[in-house]
Amino acid sequence: MNRPAKKVFAASRLPTNTGVSGWVAMLPPRQAKPRLAGRSTADVVIIGGGFAGLSAARRIGDIDRALRVAVLEAGVIGDAAAGRNSGFIIDLPHDVSSEDYGGDTIAKNREAIEISRTAIALASAVAEEQRWGRTIFDPCGRYSVAISDEGDRHLVKYAEGLAALGERHQLLDARGIADITGVETYTSGLFMPGTVMVQPAAYIRGLADSLRDPVTVYENSPAVRIEGDGGGEWTVTTPHGAVSTGRIILANNGHAESFGFFESRLLHVFTWASMTRAFDPGHLRGQRNWAATPALPMGTTVRRIAGERGDRILVRSRYSYHAGIEAGNGTLRRAGAKHDQKYNARFPTLADVPMEYRWGGAMALTWNAVPAFGEIERGIFAACGCNGVGATKATANGIAAADLMLGRKSRLTEIFARFEAPRPLPMQPFRTIGAKANLAFKEWRAGAE
């Protein structure tokens, strides 16, 4: 009788970070949990300690507290992509408008909202349990802001779509949005109350620390090899240890491709952010805590963050494609220069308040905007391909992957089962040429927004 063939998936690269995340820098140094050492066993191994991986662990613990779960984080919890997020857990799709706003479009948007609100429900439950204050978890809603006629028109059209969905919202004129932001830059705004704002590094740290035995989080423990015996048992190896299991959740987003999964199906895009040093709140009128996404896609996201030592402004703009999931300091400098332009145009009264931190964060997109999800090998389940809005979609991906792995039918598994598989991308070099051209065109189209 022939033995089943062994399968080996070895990591071709490990995650790297570019720049210093202001979110991490504002926190006390983390006392990292121990790394994986020696040999052990677990019922489930989760590769990745970000929004997807930790949400999956939380979900498993809520459903079956007897399962031994090992979460492997390559670095320190909160230092990687999750702690480089802008902190928007958004409940509404970025585009709810359609020329022929039919029933199918409404149904798809309502399912997208249901996915997002499932993620928010998990985050809210953890925040209530851990008694987090608003500096970590703030259900304050968000604004979408415009600084051009085209942006104004887009917000009106978006509001019409929200009205068709029965979603609460409030359109603001230039005076109304100026009262919020404290600047005269914006020509209109749209308030949507369902978004939760988080301090992403603090949130991820807190989520990891909320997990209880038999869930164990290992930091500085990158998975470098996944080996299967062909019979359903897997061994995940790290530089200093190994853990055997029958089930794995792959929650490392774009780095799933580093193991050979979803090859030529993930676009590796970095987003870039800068954060000012703290300033006297009296130097900028308006509300001290607000968050705004741009009216047009690929525009500029802005947050004002209140703190005990003063307030800060976060600016996020610029997107860049990097096939090797690694971006250099040159890209960071160019993005930072663009941030300074956007910041100075919006906040002229803060001309003497410079940026203190600049950083980049990786995300993974699929051509057809679906998650890289499902059982991809016997006993290996993927929760990858966040397609932007990582705090929301990655959280939902993790919840859905946990449900699928446990054989539990839920609304998320029902919705996710209808998604297409990620489509193959064009061959190189056409993929790189096309991705860079597409990003450049969308940024050009966003203009001053």
Short mmCIF file of N, CA and C in Angstrom, two decimals, residues 104-213:
data_model
loop_
_atom_site.label_atom_id
_atom_site.label_comp_id
_atom_site.label_asym_id
_atom_site.label_seq_id
_atom_site.Cartn_x
_atom_site.Cartn_y
_atom_site.Cartn_z
N ASP A 104 -30.27 43.47 -6.77
CA ASP A 104 -29.06 42.68 -6.58
C ASP A 104 -27.95 43.52 -5.95
N THR A 105 -27.83 44.76 -6.41
CA THR A 105 -26.83 45.65 -5.84
C THR A 105 -27.12 45.94 -4.38
N ILE A 106 -28.37 46.21 -4.06
CA ILE A 106 -28.75 46.46 -2.67
C ILE A 106 -28.44 45.23 -1.82
N ALA A 107 -28.77 44.04 -2.30
CA ALA A 107 -28.52 42.81 -1.54
C ALA A 107 -27.03 42.62 -1.28
N LYS A 108 -26.20 42.87 -2.28
CA LYS A 108 -24.75 42.71 -2.10
C LYS A 108 -24.20 43.72 -1.11
N ASN A 109 -24.70 44.95 -1.18
CA ASN A 109 -24.24 45.95 -0.23
C ASN A 109 -24.69 45.61 1.19
N ARG A 110 -25.88 45.09 1.33
CA ARG A 110 -26.35 44.71 2.67
C ARG A 110 -25.54 43.54 3.23
N GLU A 111 -25.12 42.63 2.35
CA GLU A 111 -24.26 41.55 2.82
C GLU A 111 -22.90 42.08 3.23
N ALA A 112 -22.37 43.04 2.47
CA ALA A 112 -21.09 43.65 2.83
C ALA A 112 -21.19 44.35 4.18
N ILE A 113 -22.30 45.02 4.42
CA ILE A 113 -22.51 45.69 5.70
C ILE A 113 -22.62 44.65 6.82
N GLU A 114 -23.29 43.55 6.55
CA GLU A 114 -23.43 42.49 7.56
C GLU A 114 -22.06 41.92 7.92
N ILE A 115 -21.21 41.71 6.92
CA ILE A 115 -19.85 41.22 7.18
C ILE A 115 -19.12 42.21 8.10
N SER A 116 -19.18 43.48 7.76
CA SER A 116 -18.47 44.50 8.54
C SER A 116 -19.01 44.60 9.95
N ARG A 117 -20.30 44.53 10.11
CA ARG A 117 -20.87 44.68 11.45
C ARG A 117 -20.65 43.45 12.32
N THR A 118 -20.42 42.31 11.70
CA THR A 118 -20.00 41.14 12.47
C THR A 118 -18.61 41.37 13.05
N ALA A 119 -17.74 41.98 12.26
CA ALA A 119 -16.40 42.32 12.77
C ALA A 119 -16.50 43.33 13.90
N ILE A 120 -17.33 44.36 13.73
CA ILE A 120 -17.50 45.38 14.76
C ILE A 120 -18.08 44.77 16.04
N ALA A 121 -18.98 43.80 15.89
CA ALA A 121 -19.57 43.17 17.07
C ALA A 121 -18.51 42.44 17.90
N LEU A 122 -17.60 41.73 17.23
CA LEU A 122 -16.52 41.06 17.97
C LEU A 122 -15.65 42.08 18.67
N ALA A 123 -15.24 43.12 17.95
CA ALA A 123 -14.38 44.14 18.54
C ALA A 123 -15.07 44.82 19.72
N SER A 124 -16.37 45.09 19.58
CA SER A 124 -17.12 45.74 20.65
C SER A 124 -17.22 44.87 21.88
N ALA A 125 -17.40 43.55 21.68
CA ALA A 125 -17.48 42.63 22.81
C ALA A 125 -16.17 42.60 23.58
N VAL A 126 -15.06 42.59 22.86
CA VAL A 126 -13.75 42.59 23.52
C VAL A 126 -13.54 43.90 24.27
N ALA A 127 -13.89 45.03 23.63
CA ALA A 127 -13.72 46.33 24.27
C ALA A 127 -14.53 46.43 25.56
N GLU A 128 -15.76 45.94 25.53
CA GLU A 128 -16.60 45.97 26.74
C GLU A 128 -16.02 45.06 27.81
N GLU A 129 -15.60 43.86 27.44
CA GLU A 129 -15.03 42.91 28.40
C GLU A 129 -13.78 43.48 29.06
N GLN A 130 -12.91 44.12 28.25
CA GLN A 130 -11.64 44.63 28.75
C GLN A 130 -11.75 46.05 29.32
N ARG A 131 -12.95 46.64 29.22
CA ARG A 131 -13.21 47.98 29.75
C ARG A 131 -12.25 49.02 29.18
N TRP A 132 -12.08 48.94 27.86
CA TRP A 132 -11.22 49.92 27.19
C TRP A 132 -11.90 51.28 27.16
N GLY A 133 -11.11 52.31 27.30
CA GLY A 133 -11.61 53.65 27.13
C GLY A 133 -11.58 54.07 25.68
N ARG A 134 -11.98 55.29 25.43
CA ARG A 134 -12.09 55.77 24.05
C ARG A 134 -10.74 56.03 23.40
N THR A 135 -9.67 56.04 24.18
CA THR A 135 -8.36 56.19 23.56
C THR A 135 -7.98 54.94 22.77
N ILE A 136 -8.59 53.79 23.10
CA ILE A 136 -8.34 52.54 22.37
C ILE A 136 -9.49 52.23 21.42
N PHE A 137 -10.71 52.41 21.89
CA PHE A 137 -11.89 51.96 21.14
C PHE A 137 -12.96 53.04 21.24
N ASP A 138 -13.25 53.70 20.12
CA ASP A 138 -14.15 54.85 20.14
C ASP A 138 -15.22 54.70 19.06
N PRO A 139 -16.47 54.38 19.44
CA PRO A 139 -17.56 54.24 18.46
C PRO A 139 -18.11 55.60 18.05
N CYS A 140 -17.25 56.43 17.47
CA CYS A 140 -17.59 57.83 17.21
C CYS A 140 -18.11 58.08 15.81
N GLY A 141 -18.06 57.08 14.92
CA GLY A 141 -18.44 57.31 13.54
C GLY A 141 -17.30 57.94 12.76
N ARG A 142 -17.54 58.19 11.48
CA ARG A 142 -16.51 58.82 10.64
C ARG A 142 -17.16 59.79 9.68
N TYR A 143 -16.31 60.63 9.12
CA TYR A 143 -16.72 61.58 8.10
C TYR A 143 -16.07 61.18 6.78
N SER A 144 -16.77 61.45 5.70
CA SER A 144 -16.14 61.45 4.39
C SER A 144 -16.14 62.91 3.96
N VAL A 145 -14.98 63.39 3.48
CA VAL A 145 -14.84 64.82 3.25
C VAL A 145 -14.42 65.10 1.81
N ALA A 146 -14.85 66.26 1.32
CA ALA A 146 -14.55 66.68 -0.05
C ALA A 146 -13.87 68.03 -0.02
N ILE A 147 -13.03 68.28 -1.05
CA ILE A 147 -12.43 69.60 -1.20
C ILE A 147 -12.55 70.08 -2.65
N SER A 148 -13.51 69.51 -3.38
CA SER A 148 -13.69 69.90 -4.78
C SER A 148 -15.15 69.69 -5.17
N ASP A 149 -15.53 70.27 -6.30
CA ASP A 149 -16.89 70.07 -6.80
C ASP A 149 -17.16 68.60 -7.07
N GLU A 150 -16.17 67.92 -7.66
CA GLU A 150 -16.37 66.49 -7.94
C GLU A 150 -16.56 65.71 -6.66
N GLY A 151 -15.77 66.05 -5.63
CA GLY A 151 -15.94 65.39 -4.35
C GLY A 151 -17.30 65.66 -3.75
N ASP A 152 -17.78 66.90 -3.86
CA ASP A 152 -19.11 67.24 -3.36
C ASP A 152 -20.17 66.39 -4.04
N ARG A 153 -20.08 66.27 -5.36
CA ARG A 153 -21.07 65.48 -6.11
C ARG A 153 -21.03 64.01 -5.68
N HIS A 154 -19.82 63.51 -5.45
CA HIS A 154 -19.69 62.11 -5.05
C HIS A 154 -20.36 61.88 -3.69
N LEU A 155 -20.19 62.80 -2.76
CA LEU A 155 -20.82 62.63 -1.45
C LEU A 155 -22.34 62.66 -1.54
N VAL A 156 -22.88 63.53 -2.38
CA VAL A 156 -24.33 63.58 -2.56
C VAL A 156 -24.84 62.26 -3.12
N LYS A 157 -24.11 61.73 -4.12
CA LYS A 157 -24.51 60.45 -4.72
C LYS A 157 -24.40 59.31 -3.73
N TYR A 158 -23.34 59.34 -2.94
CA TYR A 158 -23.15 58.31 -1.92
C TYR A 158 -24.28 58.37 -0.88
N ALA A 159 -24.65 59.58 -0.48
CA ALA A 159 -25.75 59.74 0.47
C ALA A 159 -27.06 59.18 -0.09
N GLU A 160 -27.28 59.35 -1.39
CA GLU A 160 -28.48 58.78 -2.01
C GLU A 160 -28.45 57.25 -1.91
N GLY A 161 -27.27 56.66 -2.11
CA GLY A 161 -27.16 55.22 -1.97
C GLY A 161 -27.43 54.77 -0.55
N LEU A 162 -26.94 55.52 0.43
CA LEU A 162 -27.20 55.17 1.83
C LEU A 162 -28.69 55.28 2.15
N ALA A 163 -29.33 56.28 1.58
CA ALA A 163 -30.77 56.43 1.81
C ALA A 163 -31.53 55.23 1.25
N ALA A 164 -31.11 54.75 0.07
CA ALA A 164 -31.76 53.57 -0.52
C ALA A 164 -31.57 52.34 0.35
N LEU A 165 -30.46 52.28 1.07
CA LEU A 165 -30.20 51.14 1.96
C LEU A 165 -30.83 51.32 3.33
N GLY A 166 -31.37 52.49 3.60
CA GLY A 166 -31.95 52.76 4.90
C GLY A 166 -30.90 53.00 5.98
N GLU A 167 -29.72 53.48 5.57
CA GLU A 167 -28.62 53.71 6.51
C GLU A 167 -28.59 55.17 6.95
N ARG A 168 -28.35 55.37 8.24
CA ARG A 168 -28.29 56.71 8.80
C ARG A 168 -27.07 57.46 8.27
N HIS A 169 -27.23 58.76 8.04
CA HIS A 169 -26.14 59.60 7.58
C HIS A 169 -26.55 61.05 7.69
N GLN A 170 -25.58 61.95 7.59
CA GLN A 170 -25.86 63.38 7.64
C GLN A 170 -24.90 64.11 6.71
N LEU A 171 -25.44 64.83 5.74
CA LEU A 171 -24.63 65.65 4.86
C LEU A 171 -24.35 66.99 5.53
N LEU A 172 -23.10 67.44 5.43
CA LEU A 172 -22.69 68.71 6.02
C LEU A 172 -22.19 69.64 4.94
N ASP A 173 -22.53 70.91 5.04
CA ASP A 173 -21.97 71.89 4.10
C ASP A 173 -20.60 72.32 4.58
N ALA A 174 -19.99 73.28 3.89
CA ALA A 174 -18.64 73.71 4.22
C ALA A 174 -18.55 74.23 5.65
N ARG A 175 -19.56 74.98 6.08
CA ARG A 175 -19.55 75.51 7.44
C ARG A 175 -19.66 74.38 8.47
N GLY A 176 -20.52 73.43 8.18
CA GLY A 176 -20.71 72.33 9.12
C GLY A 176 -19.47 71.48 9.30
N ILE A 177 -18.76 71.16 8.20
CA ILE A 177 -17.57 70.33 8.32
C ILE A 177 -16.42 71.13 8.91
N ALA A 178 -16.40 72.46 8.69
CA ALA A 178 -15.37 73.31 9.30
C ALA A 178 -15.51 73.32 10.82
N ASP A 179 -16.75 73.28 11.32
CA ASP A 179 -16.96 73.24 12.76
C ASP A 179 -16.38 71.95 13.37
N ILE A 180 -16.35 70.88 12.59
CA ILE A 180 -15.80 69.62 13.06
C ILE A 180 -14.28 69.64 12.98
N THR A 181 -13.75 69.99 11.82
CA THR A 181 -12.31 69.85 11.56
C THR A 181 -11.48 71.04 12.02
N GLY A 182 -12.12 72.19 12.17
CA GLY A 182 -11.38 73.37 12.57
C GLY A 182 -10.64 74.05 11.44
N VAL A 183 -10.85 73.62 10.20
CA VAL A 183 -10.19 74.24 9.05
C VAL A 183 -11.24 74.56 7.98
N GLU A 184 -10.88 75.49 7.08
CA GLU A 184 -11.79 75.92 6.03
C GLU A 184 -11.55 75.17 4.73
N THR A 185 -10.73 74.14 4.76
CA THR A 185 -10.30 73.45 3.54
C THR A 185 -11.43 72.69 2.87
N TYR A 186 -12.25 72.03 3.66
CA TYR A 186 -13.23 71.08 3.11
C TYR A 186 -14.50 71.80 2.66
N THR A 187 -15.02 71.37 1.52
CA THR A 187 -16.20 72.00 0.93
C THR A 187 -17.51 71.33 1.34
N SER A 188 -17.42 70.08 1.80
CA SER A 188 -18.61 69.37 2.30
C SER A 188 -18.14 68.13 3.04
N GLY A 189 -19.07 67.52 3.75
CA GLY A 189 -18.76 66.30 4.48
C GLY A 189 -19.99 65.44 4.60
N LEU A 190 -19.77 64.19 4.90
CA LEU A 190 -20.86 63.23 5.10
C LEU A 190 -20.52 62.42 6.34
N PHE A 191 -21.39 62.48 7.34
CA PHE A 191 -21.16 61.76 8.59
C PHE A 191 -21.91 60.43 8.57
N MET A 192 -21.21 59.36 8.97
CA MET A 192 -21.79 58.02 9.07
C MET A 192 -21.47 57.47 10.45
N PRO A 193 -22.48 57.20 11.28
CA PRO A 193 -22.26 56.95 12.71
C PRO A 193 -21.77 55.55 13.06
N GLY A 194 -21.75 54.61 12.12
CA GLY A 194 -21.49 53.21 12.49
C GLY A 194 -20.04 52.80 12.58
N THR A 195 -19.11 53.65 12.15
CA THR A 195 -17.69 53.30 12.19
C THR A 195 -17.16 53.38 13.61
N VAL A 196 -16.27 52.45 13.95
CA VAL A 196 -15.54 52.49 15.22
C VAL A 196 -14.09 52.86 14.91
N MET A 197 -13.54 53.78 15.69
CA MET A 197 -12.15 54.17 15.54
C MET A 197 -11.33 53.53 16.67
N VAL A 198 -10.20 52.95 16.32
CA VAL A 198 -9.34 52.34 17.32
C VAL A 198 -7.93 52.89 17.22
N GLN A 199 -7.20 52.79 18.33
CA GLN A 199 -5.76 52.96 18.30
C GLN A 199 -5.25 51.58 17.92
N PRO A 200 -4.87 51.34 16.66
CA PRO A 200 -4.72 49.97 16.19
C PRO A 200 -3.68 49.15 16.92
N ALA A 201 -2.53 49.75 17.26
CA ALA A 201 -1.51 48.98 17.96
C ALA A 201 -1.99 48.60 19.36
N ALA A 202 -2.65 49.53 20.05
CA ALA A 202 -3.18 49.24 21.38
C ALA A 202 -4.30 48.20 21.30
N TYR A 203 -5.14 48.33 20.27
CA TYR A 203 -6.24 47.36 20.10
C TYR A 203 -5.69 45.95 19.89
N ILE A 204 -4.70 45.82 19.00
CA ILE A 204 -4.17 44.49 18.69
C ILE A 204 -3.46 43.90 19.91
N ARG A 205 -2.69 44.72 20.61
CA ARG A 205 -2.06 44.24 21.84
C ARG A 205 -3.12 43.75 22.83
N GLY A 206 -4.17 44.58 23.00
CA GLY A 206 -5.21 44.23 23.96
C GLY A 206 -5.97 42.98 23.56
N LEU A 207 -6.23 42.82 22.26
CA LEU A 207 -6.92 41.63 21.78
C LEU A 207 -6.07 40.38 22.06
N ALA A 208 -4.77 40.46 21.81
CA ALA A 208 -3.89 39.33 22.09
C ALA A 208 -3.87 39.01 23.57
N ASP A 209 -3.82 40.04 24.39
CA ASP A 209 -3.72 39.82 25.83
C ASP A 209 -5.05 39.38 26.44
N SER A 210 -6.15 39.54 25.69
CA SER A 210 -7.45 39.09 26.20
C SER A 210 -7.66 37.59 26.06
N LEU A 211 -6.82 36.94 25.23
CA LEU A 211 -6.99 35.51 24.98
C LEU A 211 -6.52 34.72 26.20
N ARG A 212 -7.25 33.68 26.53
CA ARG A 212 -6.97 32.91 27.72
C ARG A 212 -6.69 31.45 27.37
N ASP A 213 -5.99 30.76 28.28
CA ASP A 213 -5.74 29.34 28.09
C ASP A 213 -7.03 28.61 27.77
#
